[in-house]
Short mmCIF file of C-alpha atoms and ligand atoms in Angstrom, two decimals:
data_model
loop_
_atom_site.label_atom_id
_atom_site.label_comp_id
_atom_site.label_asym_id
_atom_site.label_seq_id
_atom_site.Cartn_x
_atom_site.Cartn_y
_atom_site.Cartn_z
CA MET A 10 0.00 0.00 0.00
CA LYS A 11 1.34 3.44 -0.94
CA PRO A 12 1.47 5.62 2.18
CA LEU A 13 0.66 9.27 2.85
CA LEU A 14 3.44 11.81 3.41
CA ILE A 15 2.98 13.81 6.61
CA GLY A 16 5.71 15.86 8.28
CA GLY A 17 8.45 14.09 6.34
CA GLU A 18 7.22 10.61 7.36
CA TRP A 19 5.53 8.04 5.15
CA VAL A 20 2.38 7.13 7.04
CA THR A 21 0.07 4.24 6.35
CA THR A 22 -3.61 3.94 7.30
CA SER A 23 -5.99 1.06 7.90
CA HIS A 24 -8.01 1.79 4.78
CA GLY A 25 -6.65 1.58 1.21
CA LEU A 26 -8.24 2.37 -2.16
CA PRO A 27 -7.25 0.47 -5.32
CA ASN A 28 -6.04 2.50 -8.30
CA VAL A 29 -7.78 0.82 -11.25
CA ASN A 30 -6.52 0.86 -14.86
CA PRO A 31 -9.38 2.20 -17.02
CA SER A 32 -8.03 0.26 -20.03
CA ASP A 33 -8.23 -3.01 -18.09
CA VAL A 34 -10.21 -3.11 -14.88
CA SER A 35 -8.52 -6.37 -13.85
CA ASP A 36 -5.24 -4.44 -13.57
CA ILE A 37 -4.86 -2.83 -10.15
CA VAL A 38 -2.02 -0.32 -10.46
CA ASP A 39 -1.57 0.02 -6.70
CA VAL A 40 -3.45 0.56 -3.46
CA HIS A 41 -3.25 3.98 -1.80
CA ALA A 42 -3.66 4.70 1.89
CA GLN A 43 -6.75 6.81 2.54
CA ALA A 44 -6.34 9.76 4.84
CA GLY A 45 -9.06 10.65 7.27
CA ARG A 46 -9.70 13.85 9.20
CA SER A 47 -6.92 13.27 11.72
CA GLU A 48 -4.28 12.65 9.03
CA ALA A 49 -5.42 15.76 7.17
CA GLU A 50 -5.17 17.81 10.35
CA ALA A 51 -1.71 16.38 11.07
CA ALA A 52 -0.57 17.33 7.55
CA ILE A 53 -1.86 20.88 7.94
CA ALA A 54 -0.12 21.13 11.32
CA ALA A 55 3.14 19.87 9.79
CA ALA A 56 2.93 22.35 6.91
CA THR A 57 2.18 25.16 9.38
CA ALA A 58 5.16 24.25 11.55
CA ALA A 59 7.51 24.00 8.55
CA ALA A 60 6.40 27.28 6.96
CA PRO A 61 8.53 29.89 8.79
CA ALA A 62 11.89 28.13 8.24
CA TRP A 63 11.11 27.13 4.65
CA GLY A 64 10.02 30.69 3.87
CA ARG A 65 13.46 31.89 4.97
CA THR A 66 15.56 29.36 3.01
CA ASP A 67 17.98 30.87 0.54
CA PRO A 68 16.88 30.82 -3.10
CA GLN A 69 19.71 28.46 -4.06
CA THR A 70 18.37 25.72 -1.78
CA ARG A 71 14.86 25.98 -3.23
CA SER A 72 16.24 26.14 -6.74
CA ASP A 73 18.46 23.09 -6.29
CA ILE A 74 15.65 20.94 -4.91
CA LEU A 75 13.28 21.83 -7.75
CA HIS A 76 16.02 21.31 -10.30
CA ARG A 77 16.95 17.88 -8.92
CA ALA A 78 13.29 16.85 -8.90
CA GLY A 79 12.82 18.07 -12.48
CA GLU A 80 15.86 16.13 -13.64
CA GLU A 81 14.60 12.93 -12.03
CA VAL A 82 11.13 13.33 -13.55
CA LEU A 83 12.69 13.82 -17.00
CA ARG A 84 15.08 10.89 -16.53
CA ARG A 85 12.16 8.64 -15.61
CA ALA A 86 9.74 10.00 -18.24
CA ASP A 87 9.19 6.62 -19.94
CA GLU A 88 8.55 4.75 -16.70
CA LEU A 89 6.35 7.46 -15.18
CA GLY A 90 4.58 7.89 -18.52
CA ARG A 91 3.63 4.21 -18.38
CA LEU A 92 2.31 4.69 -14.87
CA LEU A 93 0.28 7.70 -16.03
CA ALA A 94 -1.12 5.82 -19.04
CA ARG A 95 -1.98 2.89 -16.80
CA GLU A 96 -3.78 4.81 -14.10
CA GLU A 97 -5.47 7.50 -16.20
CA GLY A 98 -5.84 5.97 -19.67
CA LYS A 99 -3.95 8.64 -21.61
CA VAL A 100 -2.23 7.01 -24.60
CA LEU A 101 1.40 6.23 -23.86
CA ARG A 102 2.86 8.83 -26.24
CA ASP A 103 0.84 11.63 -24.64
CA ALA A 104 1.43 10.29 -21.15
CA ILE A 105 5.21 10.39 -21.63
CA ALA A 106 4.89 13.90 -23.07
CA GLU A 107 2.92 14.98 -20.01
CA VAL A 108 5.58 13.65 -17.67
CA ALA A 109 8.29 15.46 -19.66
CA ARG A 110 6.22 18.62 -19.41
CA ALA A 111 6.04 18.18 -15.64
CA GLY A 112 9.83 17.79 -15.50
CA ARG A 113 10.32 20.96 -17.51
CA ILE A 114 7.86 22.83 -15.28
CA LEU A 115 9.91 21.86 -12.23
CA ARG A 116 13.08 23.04 -13.96
CA TYR A 117 11.42 26.30 -15.02
CA PHE A 118 10.34 27.05 -11.45
CA ALA A 119 13.82 26.11 -10.22
CA GLY A 120 14.88 29.36 -11.86
CA GLU A 121 12.19 31.52 -10.26
CA PRO A 122 13.65 31.83 -6.73
CA LEU A 123 16.82 33.22 -8.31
CA ARG A 124 15.02 35.52 -10.72
CA THR A 125 12.40 36.96 -8.39
CA GLY A 126 13.29 40.55 -7.70
CA GLY A 127 11.60 43.47 -6.04
CA GLN A 128 11.41 47.19 -6.69
CA PHE A 129 13.06 50.16 -5.09
CA LEU A 130 11.33 53.51 -5.50
CA PRO A 131 11.67 56.99 -4.04
CA SER A 132 8.72 58.02 -1.91
CA VAL A 133 6.65 61.09 -2.69
CA ARG A 134 7.85 62.21 0.75
CA PRO A 135 11.39 63.61 0.87
CA GLY A 136 13.99 61.41 2.54
CA VAL A 137 11.86 58.28 2.33
CA ASN A 138 12.52 55.21 0.20
CA ILE A 139 10.24 52.34 -0.69
CA GLU A 140 11.03 48.69 -1.23
CA ILE A 141 8.50 46.33 -2.76
CA THR A 142 9.20 42.65 -2.12
CA ARG A 143 7.47 39.31 -2.42
CA GLU A 144 6.91 37.03 0.57
CA PRO A 145 5.50 33.51 0.85
CA VAL A 146 1.77 33.24 1.45
CA GLY A 147 2.23 30.44 3.99
CA VAL A 148 0.49 27.06 3.81
CA VAL A 149 -0.96 26.34 0.37
CA GLY A 150 -3.61 23.66 -0.14
CA ILE A 151 -3.38 22.08 -3.59
CA ILE A 152 -6.31 20.07 -4.94
CA THR A 153 -5.82 18.49 -8.36
CA PRO A 154 -7.92 16.55 -10.90
CA TRP A 155 -7.27 13.14 -12.49
CA ASN A 156 -6.95 14.27 -16.12
CA PHE A 157 -3.39 15.65 -15.93
CA PRO A 158 -2.21 13.70 -12.88
CA MET A 159 1.44 14.72 -13.28
CA ALA A 160 1.47 18.11 -15.03
CA ILE A 161 -1.17 19.91 -12.95
CA PRO A 162 0.34 18.90 -9.58
CA ALA A 163 3.75 19.99 -10.93
CA TRP A 164 2.50 23.39 -12.09
CA LYS A 165 0.93 24.10 -8.71
CA ILE A 166 3.48 22.54 -6.33
CA ALA A 167 6.60 23.88 -8.09
CA PRO A 168 5.66 27.58 -7.86
CA ALA A 169 4.31 27.09 -4.33
CA LEU A 170 7.70 25.77 -3.21
CA ALA A 171 9.70 28.19 -5.36
CA TRP A 172 8.15 31.18 -3.58
CA GLY A 173 8.72 29.66 -0.14
CA ASN A 174 5.33 28.19 0.73
CA THR A 175 4.63 24.83 2.33
CA VAL A 176 2.11 22.51 0.72
CA VAL A 177 -0.73 20.17 1.63
CA PHE A 178 -1.43 18.26 -1.57
CA LYS A 179 -4.64 16.32 -2.21
CA PRO A 180 -4.66 14.59 -5.62
CA ALA A 181 -7.73 13.11 -7.29
CA GLU A 182 -8.83 9.72 -5.99
CA LEU A 183 -8.91 8.29 -9.54
CA ALA A 184 -5.21 8.93 -10.29
CA PRO A 185 -3.06 8.98 -7.15
CA GLY A 186 -0.06 7.10 -8.61
CA CYS A 187 1.66 10.00 -10.35
CA ALA A 188 0.95 12.24 -7.37
CA TRP A 189 2.67 9.75 -5.10
CA ALA A 190 5.67 9.47 -7.45
CA LEU A 191 5.98 13.25 -7.63
CA ALA A 192 5.84 13.64 -3.84
CA ASP A 193 8.45 10.90 -3.43
CA ILE A 194 10.75 12.57 -5.96
CA LEU A 195 10.43 16.01 -4.35
CA GLN A 196 10.96 14.61 -0.88
CA ARG A 197 14.13 12.77 -1.91
CA ALA A 198 15.32 15.86 -3.76
CA GLY A 199 15.85 17.38 -0.32
CA LEU A 200 12.69 19.03 1.01
CA PRO A 201 12.75 19.52 4.77
CA ALA A 202 10.10 17.60 6.75
CA GLY A 203 6.61 19.06 6.51
CA VAL A 204 7.26 21.32 3.50
CA LEU A 205 5.31 18.97 1.22
CA ASN A 206 2.56 16.73 2.55
CA LEU A 207 0.62 14.24 0.46
CA LEU A 208 -2.92 13.24 1.41
CA THR A 209 -4.52 10.60 -0.79
CA GLY A 210 -8.11 10.15 0.23
CA PRO A 211 -11.69 11.21 -0.36
CA GLY A 212 -12.46 14.83 -1.20
CA SER A 213 -15.44 14.78 1.14
CA VAL A 214 -13.11 14.21 4.11
CA VAL A 215 -9.60 15.37 3.17
CA GLY A 216 -10.62 18.23 0.88
CA GLN A 217 -13.29 19.34 3.36
CA THR A 218 -10.80 19.36 6.24
CA MET A 219 -8.48 21.57 4.19
CA LEU A 220 -11.37 23.92 3.33
CA ASP A 221 -12.46 24.20 6.97
CA ASP A 222 -9.00 24.83 8.43
CA ALA A 223 -7.98 28.47 8.87
CA ARG A 224 -4.29 27.47 8.94
CA VAL A 225 -4.50 26.85 5.17
CA ASP A 226 -3.66 30.32 3.85
CA ALA A 227 -4.39 29.70 0.16
CA ILE A 228 -5.98 27.01 -1.99
CA SER A 229 -5.23 26.30 -5.64
CA PHE A 230 -7.87 24.05 -7.15
CA THR A 231 -8.45 22.54 -10.59
CA GLY A 232 -11.61 20.52 -11.11
CA SER A 233 -15.34 20.89 -11.51
CA GLN A 234 -17.31 24.11 -11.26
CA ALA A 235 -19.42 22.72 -8.44
CA THR A 236 -16.41 21.88 -6.28
CA GLY A 237 -14.75 25.18 -7.22
CA ALA A 238 -17.76 27.00 -5.86
CA ARG A 239 -17.46 25.07 -2.60
CA VAL A 240 -13.78 25.97 -2.31
CA MET A 241 -14.65 29.62 -2.76
CA ALA A 242 -17.64 29.58 -0.39
CA ALA A 243 -15.62 27.89 2.37
CA SER A 244 -12.75 30.35 1.85
CA ALA A 245 -14.86 33.52 1.92
CA PRO A 246 -15.39 33.71 5.71
CA LEU A 247 -11.65 33.10 6.20
CA GLN A 248 -10.64 35.72 3.61
CA ARG A 249 -8.43 33.02 2.14
CA LYS A 250 -6.70 33.44 -1.19
CA VAL A 251 -8.12 31.08 -3.84
CA GLN A 252 -7.21 30.17 -7.38
CA LEU A 253 -9.81 28.13 -9.26
CA GLU A 254 -9.47 26.46 -12.66
CA MET A 255 -12.74 24.88 -13.65
CA GLY A 256 -14.50 23.87 -16.82
CA GLY A 257 -14.63 24.97 -20.39
CA LYS A 258 -16.94 24.76 -23.39
CA ASN A 259 -14.30 25.99 -25.75
CA PRO A 260 -15.23 27.09 -29.27
CA LEU A 261 -13.12 26.38 -32.33
CA VAL A 262 -14.32 28.60 -35.16
CA VAL A 263 -13.66 27.38 -38.70
CA LEU A 264 -14.13 30.03 -41.38
CA ASP A 265 -14.71 29.45 -45.10
CA ASP A 266 -11.17 30.57 -45.91
CA ALA A 267 -9.50 28.14 -43.47
CA ASP A 268 -6.87 25.69 -44.63
CA LEU A 269 -9.10 22.60 -44.43
CA ASP A 270 -6.39 20.12 -43.42
CA ARG A 271 -5.16 22.38 -40.68
CA ALA A 272 -8.67 23.01 -39.39
CA VAL A 273 -9.48 19.29 -39.35
CA ALA A 274 -6.22 18.51 -37.54
CA ALA A 275 -6.90 21.25 -34.96
CA ALA A 276 -10.45 20.03 -34.39
CA VAL A 277 -9.55 16.33 -34.06
CA ASP A 278 -6.62 17.00 -31.75
CA GLY A 279 -8.40 19.67 -29.71
CA ALA A 280 -11.69 17.84 -29.32
CA TYR A 281 -10.69 14.19 -29.02
CA PHE A 282 -7.06 13.63 -28.06
CA SER A 283 -6.60 12.72 -24.41
CA THR A 284 -10.13 11.28 -24.87
CA GLY A 285 -11.51 14.83 -24.80
CA GLN A 286 -10.83 14.87 -21.06
CA ARG A 287 -9.27 18.32 -21.00
CA CYS A 288 -10.83 21.51 -19.73
CA THR A 289 -9.20 23.10 -22.79
CA ALA A 290 -10.92 20.69 -25.24
CA SER A 291 -12.36 22.17 -28.46
CA SER A 292 -15.85 20.91 -27.72
CA ARG A 293 -17.87 23.35 -29.88
CA LEU A 294 -16.94 23.44 -33.55
CA ILE A 295 -18.46 26.58 -35.05
CA VAL A 296 -18.28 26.36 -38.82
CA THR A 297 -19.32 28.79 -41.56
CA GLU A 298 -21.69 27.67 -44.30
CA ARG A 299 -19.48 27.21 -47.33
CA ILE A 300 -16.86 25.02 -45.64
CA HIS A 301 -19.30 23.24 -43.29
CA ASP A 302 -20.03 20.07 -45.27
CA ARG A 303 -16.46 19.54 -46.41
CA PHE A 304 -15.18 20.09 -42.86
CA VAL A 305 -17.72 17.75 -41.27
CA SER A 306 -17.01 14.99 -43.82
CA ALA A 307 -13.27 15.30 -43.33
CA VAL A 308 -13.52 15.23 -39.52
CA ALA A 309 -15.90 12.25 -39.64
CA GLU A 310 -13.51 10.42 -41.94
CA ARG A 311 -10.54 11.09 -39.64
CA LEU A 312 -12.52 9.92 -36.61
CA ALA A 313 -13.61 6.71 -38.32
CA GLY A 314 -9.91 5.97 -38.91
CA LEU A 315 -8.85 6.50 -35.28
CA ARG A 316 -8.32 3.51 -33.04
CA THR A 317 -9.95 3.54 -29.64
CA GLY A 318 -8.40 1.09 -27.23
CA HIS A 319 -5.92 0.21 -24.50
CA ALA A 320 -3.77 3.21 -23.64
CA LEU A 321 -0.57 1.13 -23.55
CA GLU A 322 -1.08 -0.58 -26.89
CA ASP A 323 0.81 0.58 -29.94
CA GLY A 324 -1.41 2.26 -32.48
CA THR A 325 -4.09 3.42 -30.02
CA ASP A 326 -5.19 6.97 -30.80
CA ILE A 327 -7.96 7.39 -28.23
CA GLY A 328 -7.59 5.82 -24.81
CA PRO A 329 -10.45 4.88 -22.48
CA VAL A 330 -12.73 7.22 -20.59
CA VAL A 331 -11.54 7.42 -16.99
CA ASP A 332 -14.28 5.33 -15.36
CA GLU A 333 -17.78 3.92 -15.71
CA ALA A 334 -19.45 6.99 -14.18
CA GLN A 335 -17.77 9.34 -16.67
CA LEU A 336 -18.64 6.96 -19.52
CA ARG A 337 -22.32 7.16 -18.52
CA ILE A 338 -22.12 10.96 -18.40
CA ASP A 339 -20.65 11.00 -21.92
CA GLU A 340 -23.32 8.66 -23.27
CA ALA A 341 -26.10 10.63 -21.59
CA ALA A 342 -24.79 13.86 -23.13
CA ILE A 343 -24.84 12.26 -26.60
CA ALA A 344 -28.37 10.90 -26.07
CA ARG A 345 -29.60 14.29 -24.87
CA ALA A 346 -28.04 16.09 -27.84
CA ARG A 347 -29.84 13.69 -30.19
CA ALA A 348 -33.11 14.10 -28.34
CA GLN A 349 -32.77 17.87 -28.72
CA GLY A 350 -32.32 17.61 -32.49
CA GLY A 351 -28.60 16.94 -32.97
CA SER A 352 -27.51 14.31 -35.45
CA LEU A 353 -24.86 11.76 -34.43
CA ARG A 354 -22.63 11.71 -37.47
CA VAL A 355 -20.06 9.21 -36.23
CA GLY A 356 -18.92 7.42 -33.04
CA GLY A 357 -20.46 7.37 -29.60
CA ASP A 358 -20.34 3.57 -29.38
CA ARG A 359 -18.90 1.46 -26.60
CA VAL A 360 -15.94 -0.34 -28.12
CA THR A 361 -15.20 -3.92 -27.12
CA GLN A 362 -11.57 -4.84 -26.60
CA ALA A 363 -9.65 -7.86 -25.33
CA THR A 364 -9.55 -6.18 -21.92
CA GLU A 365 -12.51 -4.79 -20.03
CA GLY A 366 -12.25 -1.02 -20.05
CA PHE A 367 -14.27 2.14 -20.61
CA PHE A 368 -13.88 2.57 -24.36
CA LEU A 369 -16.04 5.03 -26.25
CA SER A 370 -15.47 5.86 -29.91
CA PRO A 371 -15.10 9.60 -30.60
CA ALA A 372 -18.51 11.14 -31.28
CA LEU A 373 -19.30 14.01 -33.64
CA ILE A 374 -22.74 15.57 -33.34
CA THR A 375 -23.87 17.88 -36.15
CA GLU A 376 -26.88 20.17 -36.69
CA THR A 377 -26.71 21.54 -33.18
CA THR A 378 -27.62 25.00 -31.94
CA SER A 379 -26.27 27.15 -29.16
CA ASP A 380 -29.25 26.67 -26.88
CA MET A 381 -28.83 22.87 -26.67
CA ALA A 382 -27.32 21.37 -23.52
CA ILE A 383 -24.46 19.90 -25.58
CA ASN A 384 -23.31 23.46 -26.30
CA ARG A 385 -23.88 24.75 -22.77
CA GLU A 386 -22.56 22.06 -20.43
CA GLU A 387 -19.09 20.60 -20.31
CA VAL A 388 -19.07 16.87 -21.16
CA PHE A 389 -15.41 16.00 -20.46
CA GLY A 390 -15.28 13.14 -22.94
CA PRO A 391 -14.59 12.36 -26.62
CA VAL A 392 -17.65 14.26 -27.77
CA ALA A 393 -17.85 17.42 -29.91
CA SER A 394 -20.71 19.25 -31.55
CA VAL A 395 -20.91 21.29 -34.73
CA ILE A 396 -22.82 24.56 -35.01
CA ARG A 397 -23.37 25.89 -38.51
CA VAL A 398 -23.16 29.69 -38.85
CA ARG A 399 -23.49 32.19 -41.70
CA ASP A 400 -20.38 34.30 -41.37
CA TYR A 401 -17.61 35.54 -39.08
CA ASP A 402 -19.86 37.86 -37.09
CA GLU A 403 -22.28 35.07 -36.26
CA ALA A 404 -19.34 32.77 -35.50
CA LEU A 405 -17.87 35.23 -32.97
CA ALA A 406 -21.26 35.85 -31.34
CA THR A 407 -21.84 32.08 -31.09
CA ALA A 408 -18.34 31.47 -29.72
CA ASN A 409 -19.11 33.95 -26.94
CA GLU A 410 -22.52 32.43 -26.17
CA THR A 411 -21.31 30.49 -23.12
CA ASP A 412 -20.87 30.95 -19.40
CA PHE A 413 -17.33 29.64 -19.69
CA GLY A 414 -14.27 31.53 -20.92
CA LEU A 415 -11.17 29.35 -20.86
CA CYS A 416 -9.96 29.15 -24.48
CA ALA A 417 -11.26 30.06 -27.90
CA GLY A 418 -9.75 29.07 -31.25
CA ILE A 419 -10.15 30.17 -34.85
CA CYS A 420 -8.98 28.62 -38.12
CA THR A 421 -8.68 31.21 -40.86
CA GLU A 422 -6.15 32.55 -43.33
CA SER A 423 -7.46 36.07 -42.77
CA LEU A 424 -5.37 38.42 -40.65
CA LYS A 425 -8.39 40.66 -40.23
CA TYR A 426 -10.60 37.96 -38.71
CA ALA A 427 -7.76 36.44 -36.67
CA SER A 428 -6.94 39.84 -35.17
CA ASP A 429 -10.56 40.64 -34.46
CA PHE A 430 -11.07 37.24 -32.83
CA LYS A 431 -8.01 37.61 -30.59
CA ARG A 432 -9.43 40.90 -29.37
CA ASN A 433 -13.11 39.99 -29.02
CA ALA A 434 -13.27 36.32 -28.04
CA ARG A 435 -14.31 36.25 -24.39
CA ALA A 436 -11.69 33.82 -23.11
CA GLY A 437 -8.44 33.84 -21.18
CA MET A 438 -6.54 32.13 -24.00
CA VAL A 439 -6.99 32.45 -27.77
CA MET A 440 -5.49 30.17 -30.42
CA VAL A 441 -5.19 30.89 -34.14
CA ASN A 442 -4.89 27.88 -36.47
CA LEU A 443 -4.20 25.66 -33.46
CA PRO A 444 -6.25 23.38 -31.22
CA THR A 445 -7.61 25.06 -28.09
CA ALA A 446 -5.92 22.35 -25.99
CA GLY A 447 -2.21 21.82 -25.52
CA VAL A 448 -0.69 24.90 -23.96
CA ASP A 449 2.85 26.02 -23.16
CA TYR A 450 4.11 25.81 -19.59
CA HIS A 451 6.00 29.10 -19.31
CA VAL A 452 3.14 31.53 -20.02
CA PRO A 453 -0.07 32.39 -18.16
CA PHE A 454 -2.82 29.79 -18.11
CA GLY A 455 -6.38 30.58 -17.15
CA GLY A 456 -9.75 31.86 -18.22
CA THR A 457 -12.56 34.23 -17.48
CA ARG A 458 -16.05 33.96 -15.99
CA ALA A 459 -17.15 30.42 -15.03
CA SER A 460 -13.83 28.88 -16.10
CA SER A 461 -11.40 30.48 -13.70
CA PHE A 462 -11.15 32.65 -10.65
CA GLY A 463 -8.13 34.33 -9.16
CA PRO A 464 -4.67 35.01 -10.53
CA ARG A 465 -3.29 33.10 -13.51
CA GLU A 466 -1.30 29.88 -13.22
CA GLN A 467 2.07 29.07 -14.78
CA GLY A 468 5.15 31.00 -15.79
CA ALA A 469 6.20 34.18 -14.02
CA PHE A 470 2.54 35.18 -13.53
CA ALA A 471 2.21 32.36 -10.98
CA ALA A 472 3.91 34.71 -8.51
CA GLU A 473 0.66 36.64 -8.14
CA PHE A 474 -0.99 33.72 -6.40
CA TYR A 475 1.97 32.05 -4.70
CA SER A 476 3.45 35.15 -3.13
CA SER A 477 2.26 38.14 -1.20
CA VAL A 478 3.50 41.67 -1.90
CA LYS A 479 5.04 43.78 0.86
CA THR A 480 5.66 47.53 0.60
CA ALA A 481 8.29 48.81 3.07
CA TYR A 482 8.91 52.55 3.73
CA THR A 483 12.24 53.70 5.21
CA ALA A 484 13.09 57.22 6.31
CA SER A 485 16.80 57.86 6.10
C1 LIG B 503 -3.60 21.58 -21.92
O1 LIG B 503 -4.57 21.58 -22.66
O2 LIG B 503 -2.44 21.49 -22.34
O3 LIG B 503 -7.65 20.37 -16.72
C2 LIG B 503 -3.70 21.70 -20.45
C3 LIG B 503 -7.28 20.75 -17.82
C4 LIG B 503 -6.39 21.96 -17.88
C5 LIG B 503 -5.08 21.67 -18.45
C6 LIG B 503 -5.07 21.65 -19.93
N1 LIG B 503 -6.25 22.53 -16.58
O4 LIG B 503 -7.62 20.16 -18.82
#
């Protein structure tokens, strides 16, 4: 059984939860100790006790630890990629790429303690100087989803540690293996006891304990909108800093003048790769009239040629859905779209394989309109819908007809439309001639409205959340 990490000690519990391979339910990847309230409280106490000393460590120490951890993650990318593919169902190629991305994130943030500077300004009052510096926030609670079980923990934990915070980390119950490996690597890289604490266990107990505890100074959360709202509600009376990354219903606009091959590639990658289980997925394909039929036929043809199957098998393009519950949600969303007038052009079938897993062929639903549930609610599966529009203006208006605002993409050869879209798409990230999913790790990540709340993640902008600004006045 894989233990918890509390105060520098690996701690086991009486109750364990199996980590099941969604490509083959007979394959139990591991069993993870389940924390209860007392373990969660002990982890928060350990992080609180470790915070003052860790906040004062020299930047070289923090840099070296993050660098060592990043190097180990990169060195073990193949092995950890297999673990990721096995526990989450991401196809091996993408799983290895995600692990490499996590390693590079750790190395990037290894540079931040050395780069972080302050400002020195003259006061408006004679003889007074001002220094502006960044300080740690304190104890950061990190709650992560199963869909990027290595990269998302890395892009939250690395900046938290870089700016001198201690961490209580609660990964998703469905994919604790990568989280455990990452905690083990960081601990061996030289973190003092209590700086990083790992709590595998149920959100209703562990997550709730973190939400209720005033010693947790900040919480960074990626997951569902409903849980995000709970994080925020619980944090309001404590005036706690929160950073929420939630869903998306990201539009990919395809204009008549688009390069068809490029548009099809962007749509297929953005909507279906990683089994569509990305908050950045291109789930609404908004297509103008004259290219519509050609685009739909070409996407349908590509989808029919993709292989859905075991994530570790050579030649698999689309891995399994993460579990039975998510598979049912995906199927229900397809059925509802059809009931509301959508036409299932291809896919949406359970696929039988040699192993028992949660395989669903990528589904394309055409003839949909903006008011249908399929274009309003995030599915989080290999399902995309097509909305036919007249022209660019209608495409932009349709793209913005959503409560979400994470990413928005456009495929066009027109500089005029691309520029207009970058300016007027209501989203935190805009992509031109690219899928909406698959982002860089050194630049801000985040959205607007129902998709995100709080400062941006990733790159230098992560400092806004993971540090606190101090303004010091000195009279000479
Ligand atoms: C990506 O598309 O490269 O949960 C990253 C998610 C996002 C990460 C997407 N937070 O899907």
